[in-house]
mmCIF file of C-alpha atoms in Angstrom:
data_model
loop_
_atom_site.group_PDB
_atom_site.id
_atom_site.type_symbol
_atom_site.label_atom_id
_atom_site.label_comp_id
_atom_site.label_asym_id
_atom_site.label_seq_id
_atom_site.Cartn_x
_atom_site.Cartn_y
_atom_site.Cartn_z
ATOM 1 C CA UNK A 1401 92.205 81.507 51.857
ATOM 2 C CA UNK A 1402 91.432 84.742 53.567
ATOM 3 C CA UNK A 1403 92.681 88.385 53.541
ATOM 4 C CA UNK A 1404 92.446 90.195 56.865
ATOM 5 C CA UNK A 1405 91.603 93.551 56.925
ATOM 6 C CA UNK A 1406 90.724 95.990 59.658
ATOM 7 C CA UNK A 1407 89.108 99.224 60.092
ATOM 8 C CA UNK A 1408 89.670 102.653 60.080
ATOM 9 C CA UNK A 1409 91.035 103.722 63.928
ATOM 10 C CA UNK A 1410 90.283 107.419 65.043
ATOM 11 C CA UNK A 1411 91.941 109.195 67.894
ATOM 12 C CA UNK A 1412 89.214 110.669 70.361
ATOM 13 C CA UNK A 1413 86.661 110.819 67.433
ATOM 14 C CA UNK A 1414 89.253 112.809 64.740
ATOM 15 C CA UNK A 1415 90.557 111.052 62.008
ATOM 16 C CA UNK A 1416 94.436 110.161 62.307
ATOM 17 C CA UNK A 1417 96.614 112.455 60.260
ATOM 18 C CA UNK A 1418 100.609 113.801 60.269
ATOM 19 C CA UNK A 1419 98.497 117.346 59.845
ATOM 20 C CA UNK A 1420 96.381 117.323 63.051
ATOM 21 C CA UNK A 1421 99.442 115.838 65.105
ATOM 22 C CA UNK A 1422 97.331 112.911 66.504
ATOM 23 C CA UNK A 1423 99.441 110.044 65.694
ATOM 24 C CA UNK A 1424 100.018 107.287 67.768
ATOM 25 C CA UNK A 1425 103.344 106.162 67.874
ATOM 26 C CA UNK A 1426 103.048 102.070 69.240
ATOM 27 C CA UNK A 1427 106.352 102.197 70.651
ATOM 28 C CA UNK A 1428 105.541 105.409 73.401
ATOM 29 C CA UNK A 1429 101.998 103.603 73.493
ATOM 30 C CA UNK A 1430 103.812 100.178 74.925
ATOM 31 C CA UNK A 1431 106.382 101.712 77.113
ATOM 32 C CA UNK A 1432 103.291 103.455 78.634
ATOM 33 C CA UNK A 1433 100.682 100.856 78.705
ATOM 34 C CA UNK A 1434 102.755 97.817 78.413
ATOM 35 C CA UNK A 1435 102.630 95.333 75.465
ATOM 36 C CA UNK A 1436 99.768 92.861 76.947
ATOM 37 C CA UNK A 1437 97.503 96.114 78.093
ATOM 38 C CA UNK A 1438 97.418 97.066 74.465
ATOM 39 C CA UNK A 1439 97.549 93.815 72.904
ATOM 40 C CA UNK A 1440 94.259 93.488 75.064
ATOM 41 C CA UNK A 1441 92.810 97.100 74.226
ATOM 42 C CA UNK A 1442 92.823 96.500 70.712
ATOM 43 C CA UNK A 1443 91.460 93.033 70.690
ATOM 44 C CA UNK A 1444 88.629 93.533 73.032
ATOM 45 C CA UNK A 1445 88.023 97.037 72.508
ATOM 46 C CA UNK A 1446 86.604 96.862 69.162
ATOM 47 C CA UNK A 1447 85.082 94.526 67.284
ATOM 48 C CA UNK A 1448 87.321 93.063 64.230
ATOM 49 C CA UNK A 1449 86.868 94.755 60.545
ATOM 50 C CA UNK A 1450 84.792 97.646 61.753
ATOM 51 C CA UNK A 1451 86.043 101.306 62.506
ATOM 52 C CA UNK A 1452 87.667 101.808 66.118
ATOM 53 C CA UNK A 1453 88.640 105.142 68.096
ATOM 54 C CA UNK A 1454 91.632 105.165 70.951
ATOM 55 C CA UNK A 1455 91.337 107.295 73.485
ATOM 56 C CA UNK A 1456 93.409 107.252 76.634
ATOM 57 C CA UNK A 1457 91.043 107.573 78.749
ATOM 58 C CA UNK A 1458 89.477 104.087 76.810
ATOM 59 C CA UNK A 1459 92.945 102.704 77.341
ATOM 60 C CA UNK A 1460 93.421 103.337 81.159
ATOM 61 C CA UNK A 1461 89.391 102.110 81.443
ATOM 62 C CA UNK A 1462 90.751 98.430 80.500
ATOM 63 C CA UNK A 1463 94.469 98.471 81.424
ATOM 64 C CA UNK A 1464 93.195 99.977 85.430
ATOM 65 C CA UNK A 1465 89.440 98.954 84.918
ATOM 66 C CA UNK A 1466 89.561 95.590 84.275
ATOM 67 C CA UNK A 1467 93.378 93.682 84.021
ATOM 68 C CA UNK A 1468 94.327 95.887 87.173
ATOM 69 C CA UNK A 1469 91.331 96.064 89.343
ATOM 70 C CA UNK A 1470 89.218 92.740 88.096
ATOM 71 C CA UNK A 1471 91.794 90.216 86.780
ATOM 72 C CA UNK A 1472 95.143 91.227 88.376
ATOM 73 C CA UNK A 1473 93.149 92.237 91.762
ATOM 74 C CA UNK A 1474 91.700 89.021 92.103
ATOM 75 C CA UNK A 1475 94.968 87.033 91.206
ATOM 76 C CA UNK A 1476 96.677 88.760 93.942
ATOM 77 C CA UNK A 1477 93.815 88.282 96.568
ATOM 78 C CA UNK A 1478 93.863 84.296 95.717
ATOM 79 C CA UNK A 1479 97.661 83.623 95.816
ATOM 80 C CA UNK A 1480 97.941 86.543 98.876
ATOM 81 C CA UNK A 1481 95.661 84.461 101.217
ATOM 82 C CA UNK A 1482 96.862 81.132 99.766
ATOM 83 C CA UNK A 1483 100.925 82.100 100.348
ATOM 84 C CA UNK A 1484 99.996 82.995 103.786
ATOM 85 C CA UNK A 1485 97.591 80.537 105.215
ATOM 86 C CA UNK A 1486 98.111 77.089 103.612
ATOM 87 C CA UNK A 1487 101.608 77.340 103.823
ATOM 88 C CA UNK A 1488 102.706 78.285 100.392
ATOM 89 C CA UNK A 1489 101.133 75.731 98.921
ATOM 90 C CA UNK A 1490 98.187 75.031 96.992
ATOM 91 C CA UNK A 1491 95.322 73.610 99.503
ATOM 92 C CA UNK A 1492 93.671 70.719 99.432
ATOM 93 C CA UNK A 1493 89.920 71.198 98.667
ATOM 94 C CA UNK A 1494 87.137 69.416 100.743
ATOM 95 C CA UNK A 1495 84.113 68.636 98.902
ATOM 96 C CA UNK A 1496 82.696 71.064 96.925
ATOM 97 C CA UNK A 1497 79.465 72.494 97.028
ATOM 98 C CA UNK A 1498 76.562 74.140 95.074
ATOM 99 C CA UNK A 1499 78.546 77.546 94.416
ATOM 100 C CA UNK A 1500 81.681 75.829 94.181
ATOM 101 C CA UNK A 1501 80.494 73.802 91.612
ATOM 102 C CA UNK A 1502 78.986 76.316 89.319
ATOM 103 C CA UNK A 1503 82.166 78.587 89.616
ATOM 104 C CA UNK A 1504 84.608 75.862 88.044
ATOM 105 C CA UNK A 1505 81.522 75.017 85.435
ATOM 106 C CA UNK A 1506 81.964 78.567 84.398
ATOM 107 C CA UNK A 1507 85.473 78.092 84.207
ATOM 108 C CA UNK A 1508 85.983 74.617 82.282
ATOM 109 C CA UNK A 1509 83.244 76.246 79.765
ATOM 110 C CA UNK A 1510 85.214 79.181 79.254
ATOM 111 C CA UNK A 1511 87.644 78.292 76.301
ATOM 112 C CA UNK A 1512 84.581 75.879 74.233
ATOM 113 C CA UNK A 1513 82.791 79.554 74.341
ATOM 114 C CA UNK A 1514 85.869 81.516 73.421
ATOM 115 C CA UNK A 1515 86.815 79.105 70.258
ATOM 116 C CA UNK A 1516 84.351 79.367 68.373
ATOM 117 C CA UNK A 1517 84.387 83.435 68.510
ATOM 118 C CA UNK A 1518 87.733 83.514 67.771
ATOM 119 C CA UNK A 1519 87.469 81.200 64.355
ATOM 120 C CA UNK A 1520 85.065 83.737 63.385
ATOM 121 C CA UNK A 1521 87.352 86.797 64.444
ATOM 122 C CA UNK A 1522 85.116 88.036 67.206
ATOM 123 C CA UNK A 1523 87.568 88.788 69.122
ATOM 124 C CA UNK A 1524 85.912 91.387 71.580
ATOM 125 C CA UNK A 1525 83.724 88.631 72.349
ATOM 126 C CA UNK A 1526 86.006 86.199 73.246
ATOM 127 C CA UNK A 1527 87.072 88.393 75.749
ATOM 128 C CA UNK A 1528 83.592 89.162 76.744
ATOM 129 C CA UNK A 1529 83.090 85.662 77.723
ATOM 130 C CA UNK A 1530 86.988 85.742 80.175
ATOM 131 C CA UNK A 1531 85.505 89.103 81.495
ATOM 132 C CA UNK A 1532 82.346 87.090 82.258
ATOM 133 C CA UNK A 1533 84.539 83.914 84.543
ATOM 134 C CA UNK A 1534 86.302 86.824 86.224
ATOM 135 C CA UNK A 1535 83.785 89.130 87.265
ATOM 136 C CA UNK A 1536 82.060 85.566 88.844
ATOM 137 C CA UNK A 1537 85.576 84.804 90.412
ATOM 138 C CA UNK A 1538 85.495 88.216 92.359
ATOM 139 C CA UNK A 1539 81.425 88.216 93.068
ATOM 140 C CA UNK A 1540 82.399 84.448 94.505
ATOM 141 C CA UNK A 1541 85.570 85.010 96.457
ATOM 142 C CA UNK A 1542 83.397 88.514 98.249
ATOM 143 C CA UNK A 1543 80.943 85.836 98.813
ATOM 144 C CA UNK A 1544 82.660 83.000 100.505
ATOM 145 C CA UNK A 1545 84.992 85.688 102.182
ATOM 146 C CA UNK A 1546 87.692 82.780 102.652
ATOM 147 C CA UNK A 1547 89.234 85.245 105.238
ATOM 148 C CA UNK A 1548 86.757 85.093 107.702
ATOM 149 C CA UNK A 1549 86.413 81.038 106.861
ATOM 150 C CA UNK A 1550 89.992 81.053 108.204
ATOM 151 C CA UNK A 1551 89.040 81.554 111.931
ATOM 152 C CA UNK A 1552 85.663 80.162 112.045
ATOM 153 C CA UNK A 1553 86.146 77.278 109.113
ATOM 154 C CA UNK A 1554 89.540 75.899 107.756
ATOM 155 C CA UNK A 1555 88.852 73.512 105.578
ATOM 156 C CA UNK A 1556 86.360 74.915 103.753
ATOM 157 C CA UNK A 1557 88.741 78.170 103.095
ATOM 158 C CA UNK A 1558 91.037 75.959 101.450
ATOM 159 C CA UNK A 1559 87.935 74.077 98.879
ATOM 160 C CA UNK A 1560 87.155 78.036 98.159
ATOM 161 C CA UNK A 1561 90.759 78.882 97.210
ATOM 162 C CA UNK A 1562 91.468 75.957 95.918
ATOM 163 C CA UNK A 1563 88.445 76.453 93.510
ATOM 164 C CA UNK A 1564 89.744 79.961 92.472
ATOM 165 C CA UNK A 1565 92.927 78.490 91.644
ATOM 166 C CA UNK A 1566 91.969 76.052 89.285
ATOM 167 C CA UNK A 1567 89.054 79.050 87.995
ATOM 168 C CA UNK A 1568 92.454 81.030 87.665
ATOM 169 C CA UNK A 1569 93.913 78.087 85.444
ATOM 170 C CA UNK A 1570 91.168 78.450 83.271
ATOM 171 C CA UNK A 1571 91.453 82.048 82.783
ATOM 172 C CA UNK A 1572 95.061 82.005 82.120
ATOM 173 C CA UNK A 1573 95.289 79.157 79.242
ATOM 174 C CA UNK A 1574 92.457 81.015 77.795
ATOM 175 C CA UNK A 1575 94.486 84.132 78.424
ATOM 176 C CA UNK A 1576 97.690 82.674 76.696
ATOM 177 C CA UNK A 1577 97.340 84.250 72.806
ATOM 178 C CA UNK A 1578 95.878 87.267 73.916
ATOM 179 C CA UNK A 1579 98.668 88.158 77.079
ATOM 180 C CA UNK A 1580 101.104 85.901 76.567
ATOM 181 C CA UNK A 1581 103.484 87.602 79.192
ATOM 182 C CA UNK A 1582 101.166 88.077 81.500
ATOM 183 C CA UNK A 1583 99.429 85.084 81.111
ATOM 184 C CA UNK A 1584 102.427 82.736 81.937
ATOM 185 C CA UNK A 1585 103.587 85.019 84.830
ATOM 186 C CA UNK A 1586 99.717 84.086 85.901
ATOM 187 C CA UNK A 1587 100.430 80.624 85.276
ATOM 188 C CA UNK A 1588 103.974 80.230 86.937
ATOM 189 C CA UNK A 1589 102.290 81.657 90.525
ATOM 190 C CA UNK A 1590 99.891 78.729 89.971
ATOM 191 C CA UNK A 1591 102.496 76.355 89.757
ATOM 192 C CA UNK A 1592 101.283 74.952 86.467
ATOM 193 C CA UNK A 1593 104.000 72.947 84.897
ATOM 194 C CA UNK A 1594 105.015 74.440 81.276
ATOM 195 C CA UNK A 1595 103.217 71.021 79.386
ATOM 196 C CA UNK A 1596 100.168 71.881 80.988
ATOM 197 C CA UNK A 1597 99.895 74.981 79.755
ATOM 198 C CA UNK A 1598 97.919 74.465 76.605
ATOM 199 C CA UNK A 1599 93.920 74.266 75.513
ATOM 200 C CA UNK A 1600 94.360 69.810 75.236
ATOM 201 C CA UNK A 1601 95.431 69.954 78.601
ATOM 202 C CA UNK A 1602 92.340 72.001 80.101
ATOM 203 C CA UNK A 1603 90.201 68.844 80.229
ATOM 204 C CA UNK A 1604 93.207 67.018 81.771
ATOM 205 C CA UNK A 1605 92.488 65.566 86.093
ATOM 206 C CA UNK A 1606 97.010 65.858 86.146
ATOM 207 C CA UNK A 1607 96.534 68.988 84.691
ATOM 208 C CA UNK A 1608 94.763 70.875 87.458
ATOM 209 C CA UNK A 1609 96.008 73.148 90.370
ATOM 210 C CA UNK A 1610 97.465 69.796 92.542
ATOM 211 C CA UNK A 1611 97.119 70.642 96.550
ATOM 212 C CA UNK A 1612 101.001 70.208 98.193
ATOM 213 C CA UNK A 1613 102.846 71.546 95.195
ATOM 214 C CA UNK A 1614 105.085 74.940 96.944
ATOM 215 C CA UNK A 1615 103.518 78.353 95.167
ATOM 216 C CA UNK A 1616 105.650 81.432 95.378
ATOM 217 C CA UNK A 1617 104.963 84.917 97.111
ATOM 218 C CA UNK A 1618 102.658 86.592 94.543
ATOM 219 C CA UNK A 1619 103.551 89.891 92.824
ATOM 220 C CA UNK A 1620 101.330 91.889 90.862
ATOM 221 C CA UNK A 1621 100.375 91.501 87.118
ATOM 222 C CA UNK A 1622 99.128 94.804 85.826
ATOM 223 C CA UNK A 1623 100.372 97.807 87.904
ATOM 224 C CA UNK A 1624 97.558 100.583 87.636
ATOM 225 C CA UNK A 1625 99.026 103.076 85.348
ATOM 226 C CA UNK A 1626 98.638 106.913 86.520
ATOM 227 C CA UNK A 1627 98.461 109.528 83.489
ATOM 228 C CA UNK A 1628 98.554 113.282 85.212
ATOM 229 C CA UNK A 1629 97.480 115.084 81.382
ATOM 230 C CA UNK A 1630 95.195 111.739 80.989
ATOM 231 C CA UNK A 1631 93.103 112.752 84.442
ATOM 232 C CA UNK A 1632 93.272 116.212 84.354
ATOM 233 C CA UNK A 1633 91.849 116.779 80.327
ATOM 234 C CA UNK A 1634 90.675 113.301 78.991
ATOM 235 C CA UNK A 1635 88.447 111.909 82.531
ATOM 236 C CA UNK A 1636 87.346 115.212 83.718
ATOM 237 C CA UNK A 1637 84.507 115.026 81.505
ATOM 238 C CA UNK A 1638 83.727 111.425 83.212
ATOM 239 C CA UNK A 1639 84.200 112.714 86.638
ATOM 240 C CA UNK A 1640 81.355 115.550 85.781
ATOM 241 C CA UNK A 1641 78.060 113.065 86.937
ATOM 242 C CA UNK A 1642 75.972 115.663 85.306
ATOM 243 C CA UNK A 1643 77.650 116.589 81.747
ATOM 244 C CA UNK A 1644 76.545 115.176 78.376
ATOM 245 C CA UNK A 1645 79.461 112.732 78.198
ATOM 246 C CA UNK A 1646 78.485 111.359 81.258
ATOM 247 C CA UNK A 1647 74.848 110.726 79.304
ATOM 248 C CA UNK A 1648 76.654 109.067 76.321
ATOM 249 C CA UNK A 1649 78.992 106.561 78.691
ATOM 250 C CA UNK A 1650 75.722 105.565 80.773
ATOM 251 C CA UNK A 1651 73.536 104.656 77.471
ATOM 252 C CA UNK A 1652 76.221 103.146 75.541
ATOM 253 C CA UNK A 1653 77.559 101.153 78.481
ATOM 254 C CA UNK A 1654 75.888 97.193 78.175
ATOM 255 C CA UNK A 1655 73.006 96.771 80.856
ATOM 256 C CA UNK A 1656 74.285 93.253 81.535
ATOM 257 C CA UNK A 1657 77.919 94.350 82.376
ATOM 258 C CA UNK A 1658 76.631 97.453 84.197
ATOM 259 C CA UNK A 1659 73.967 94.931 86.204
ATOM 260 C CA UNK A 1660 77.180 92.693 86.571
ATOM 261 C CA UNK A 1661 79.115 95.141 88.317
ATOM 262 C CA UNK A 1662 76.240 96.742 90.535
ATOM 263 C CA UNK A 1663 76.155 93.030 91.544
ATOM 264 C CA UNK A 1664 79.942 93.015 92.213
ATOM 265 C CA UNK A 1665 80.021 95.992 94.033
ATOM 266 C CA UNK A 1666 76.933 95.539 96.088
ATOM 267 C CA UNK A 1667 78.351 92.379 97.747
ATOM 268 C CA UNK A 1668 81.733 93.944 97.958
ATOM 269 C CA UNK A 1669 79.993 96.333 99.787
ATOM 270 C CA UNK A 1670 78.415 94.139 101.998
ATOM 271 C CA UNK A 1671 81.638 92.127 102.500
ATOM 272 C CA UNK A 1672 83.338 95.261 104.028
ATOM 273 C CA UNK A 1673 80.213 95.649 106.401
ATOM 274 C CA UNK A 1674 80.405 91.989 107.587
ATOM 275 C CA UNK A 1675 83.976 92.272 108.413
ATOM 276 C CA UNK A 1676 83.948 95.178 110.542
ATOM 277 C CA UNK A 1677 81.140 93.922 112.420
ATOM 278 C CA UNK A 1678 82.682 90.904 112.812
ATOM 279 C CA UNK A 1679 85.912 92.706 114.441
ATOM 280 C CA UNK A 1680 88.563 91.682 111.886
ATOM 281 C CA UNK A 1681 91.627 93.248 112.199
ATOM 282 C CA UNK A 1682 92.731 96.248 109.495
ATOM 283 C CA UNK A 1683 94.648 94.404 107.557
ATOM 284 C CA UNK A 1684 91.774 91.821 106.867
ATOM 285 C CA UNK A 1685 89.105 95.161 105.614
ATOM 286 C CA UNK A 1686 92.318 97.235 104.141
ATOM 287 C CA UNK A 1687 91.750 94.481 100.710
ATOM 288 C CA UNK A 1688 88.151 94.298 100.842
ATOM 289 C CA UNK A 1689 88.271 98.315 101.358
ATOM 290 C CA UNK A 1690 90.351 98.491 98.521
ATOM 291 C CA UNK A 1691 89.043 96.155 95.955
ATOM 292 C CA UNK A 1692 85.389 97.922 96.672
ATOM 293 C CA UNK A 1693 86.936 101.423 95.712
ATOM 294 C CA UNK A 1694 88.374 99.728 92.594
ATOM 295 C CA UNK A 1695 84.909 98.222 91.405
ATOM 296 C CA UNK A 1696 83.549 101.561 92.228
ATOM 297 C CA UNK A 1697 86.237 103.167 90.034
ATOM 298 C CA UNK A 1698 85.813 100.846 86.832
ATOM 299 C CA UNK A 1699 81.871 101.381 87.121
ATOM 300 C CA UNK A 1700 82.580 105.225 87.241
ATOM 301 C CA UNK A 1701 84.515 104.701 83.823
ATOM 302 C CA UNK A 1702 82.139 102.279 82.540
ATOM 303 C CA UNK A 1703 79.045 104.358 82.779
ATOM 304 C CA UNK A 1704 80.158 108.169 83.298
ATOM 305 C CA UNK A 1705 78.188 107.760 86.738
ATOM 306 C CA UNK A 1706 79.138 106.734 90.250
ATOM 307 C CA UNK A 1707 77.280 103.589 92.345
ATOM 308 C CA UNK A 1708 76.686 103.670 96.081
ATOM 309 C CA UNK A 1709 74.475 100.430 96.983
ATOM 310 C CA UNK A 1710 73.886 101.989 100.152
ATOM 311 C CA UNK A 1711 72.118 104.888 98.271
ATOM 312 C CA UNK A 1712 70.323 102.705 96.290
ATOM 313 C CA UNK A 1713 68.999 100.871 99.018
ATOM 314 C CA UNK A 1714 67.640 103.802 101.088
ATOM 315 C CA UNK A 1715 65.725 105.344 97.367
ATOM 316 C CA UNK A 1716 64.054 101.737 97.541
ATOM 317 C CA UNK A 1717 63.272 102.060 100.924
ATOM 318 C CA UNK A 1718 61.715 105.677 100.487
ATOM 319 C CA UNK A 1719 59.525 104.338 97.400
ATOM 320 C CA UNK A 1720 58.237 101.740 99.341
ATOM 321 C CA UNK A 1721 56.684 103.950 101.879
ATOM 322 C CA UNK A 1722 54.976 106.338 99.370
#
């Protein structure tokens, strides 16, 4: 037997009391938030038994950082393109290739990683390892750019959303006892039948995303979630690139998420560039436009500083020359 006990939570580094006025009353917090943003906020936000602080400007960092921009972003982007150019249904893939391949290895590793941390209550990590599969979802789909494949290569647009489906299927079983809600709703614009939706059936060939079956016209999972008193007191302090919060945010943020998203936003970066050198019309760039702006954001929140690749490149350039 085992008794479950967590730690102390503080509210932007004071300690909760009915004296200071600082309490958090869950029910305001959920009809804010919603109930899977939280549910995910306090599971991967801090690590189990140990001493946690909420903040909203930690909260709106996950529920618009990543569920919003990373996870619910790239869920509409898949089902978007696959609603509108394989005819509502899910496509039939072509033979896969190098990058193809390692994407759904990613994804049918994902929940033998995440069992094991859960039996042992490391939560956070669990999620770590889904915020890994996503963040290679997006870096893949800005790589294959499936809407450019569309006029040049149709076939091979349907293997890459294909594969992002079934990488989606992944994600969402995994997703199931930490967003249940959201999770299913994830799930039901896959078309995944309701016995399939469990960890036995993972492994299962029926149990993938089967090309012909009718998908619906996505709508969006997390809604990004707009606080006036949140960002004009608790983010002004990470909007300032020079201030001393900024310092903390940058050196407590994890290099290999930080590297991950430079990464992310470099190719999203370059994904814009291709396609408006390659004449597509605006409301091909609009999404890439957008989804750059939102990797740019979450970095911003992540480390207290902003990220221009372009920047970046031209300091690299300058060094070189020296």
């Amino acid at each position: 037997q085992r008794i479950f006990a967590h730690g102390w939570w503080t509210r932007d580094g004071q300690k909760i009391s009915k004296s200071i006025g600082n309490v958090i009353d869950p029910t305001e917090l959920v009809s804010t938030f919603g109930v899977d943003q939280v549910r995910y906020f306090l599971m991967a936000e801090v690590p189990f038994g140990q001493d946690g602080d909420y903040s909203e400007t930690a909260m709106l960092a996950t529920a618009n950082g990543f569920l919003a921009n990373a996870l619910g972003n790239l869920q509409m982007r898949v089902m978007s393109l696959v609603h509108k150019n394989c005819d509502g249904q899910v496509p039939e893939p072509g033979l896969l290739n190098a990058d193809d391949e390692a994407m759904l290895e990613a994804a049918r590793t994902l929940h033998g990683k995440m069992a094991p941390l859960v039996a042992c209550q490391s939560l956070n990590k669990a999620c770590g390892e889904m915020e890994v599969v996503v963040r290679m979802a997006n870096k893949y789909i800005d790589e294959q750019a499936p809407w450019a494949l569309k006029k040049t290569d149709v076939p091979r647009m349907k293997t890459v959303l294909w594969t992002l489906m079934e990488t989606l299927r992944h994600v969402a079983v995994c997703c199931l006892p930490l967003m249940p809600a959201s999770a299913d709703c994830m799930l039901d614009q896959l078309a995944v039948k309701s016995e399939h939706r469990t960890f036995s059936s993972l492994a299962l060939a029926e149990a993938m995303v089967m090309a012909g079956t009718p998908v619906a016209k996505p709508a969006g999972l997390f809604p990004r979630i707009e606080l006036e008193e949140t960002l004009t007191a608790d983010t002004s302090s990470a909007e300032g690139a020079g201030s001393a919060a900024d310092g903390e945010a940058a050196k407590e943020a994890d290099p290999e998420m930080v590297e991950a998203l430079q990464v992310e936003i470099a190719a999203a970066a370059e994904a814009v560039k291709a396609a408006k050198s390659g004449g597509a019309d605006k409301g091909t760039i609009q999404p890439l436009v957008d989804a750059l702006l939102a990797l740019k954001a979450e970095f911003l929140e992540l480390t207290g500083t902003p990220f221009d690749p372009l920047k970046t490149k031209k300091k690299k350039k300058k060094k070189k020359k020296k």
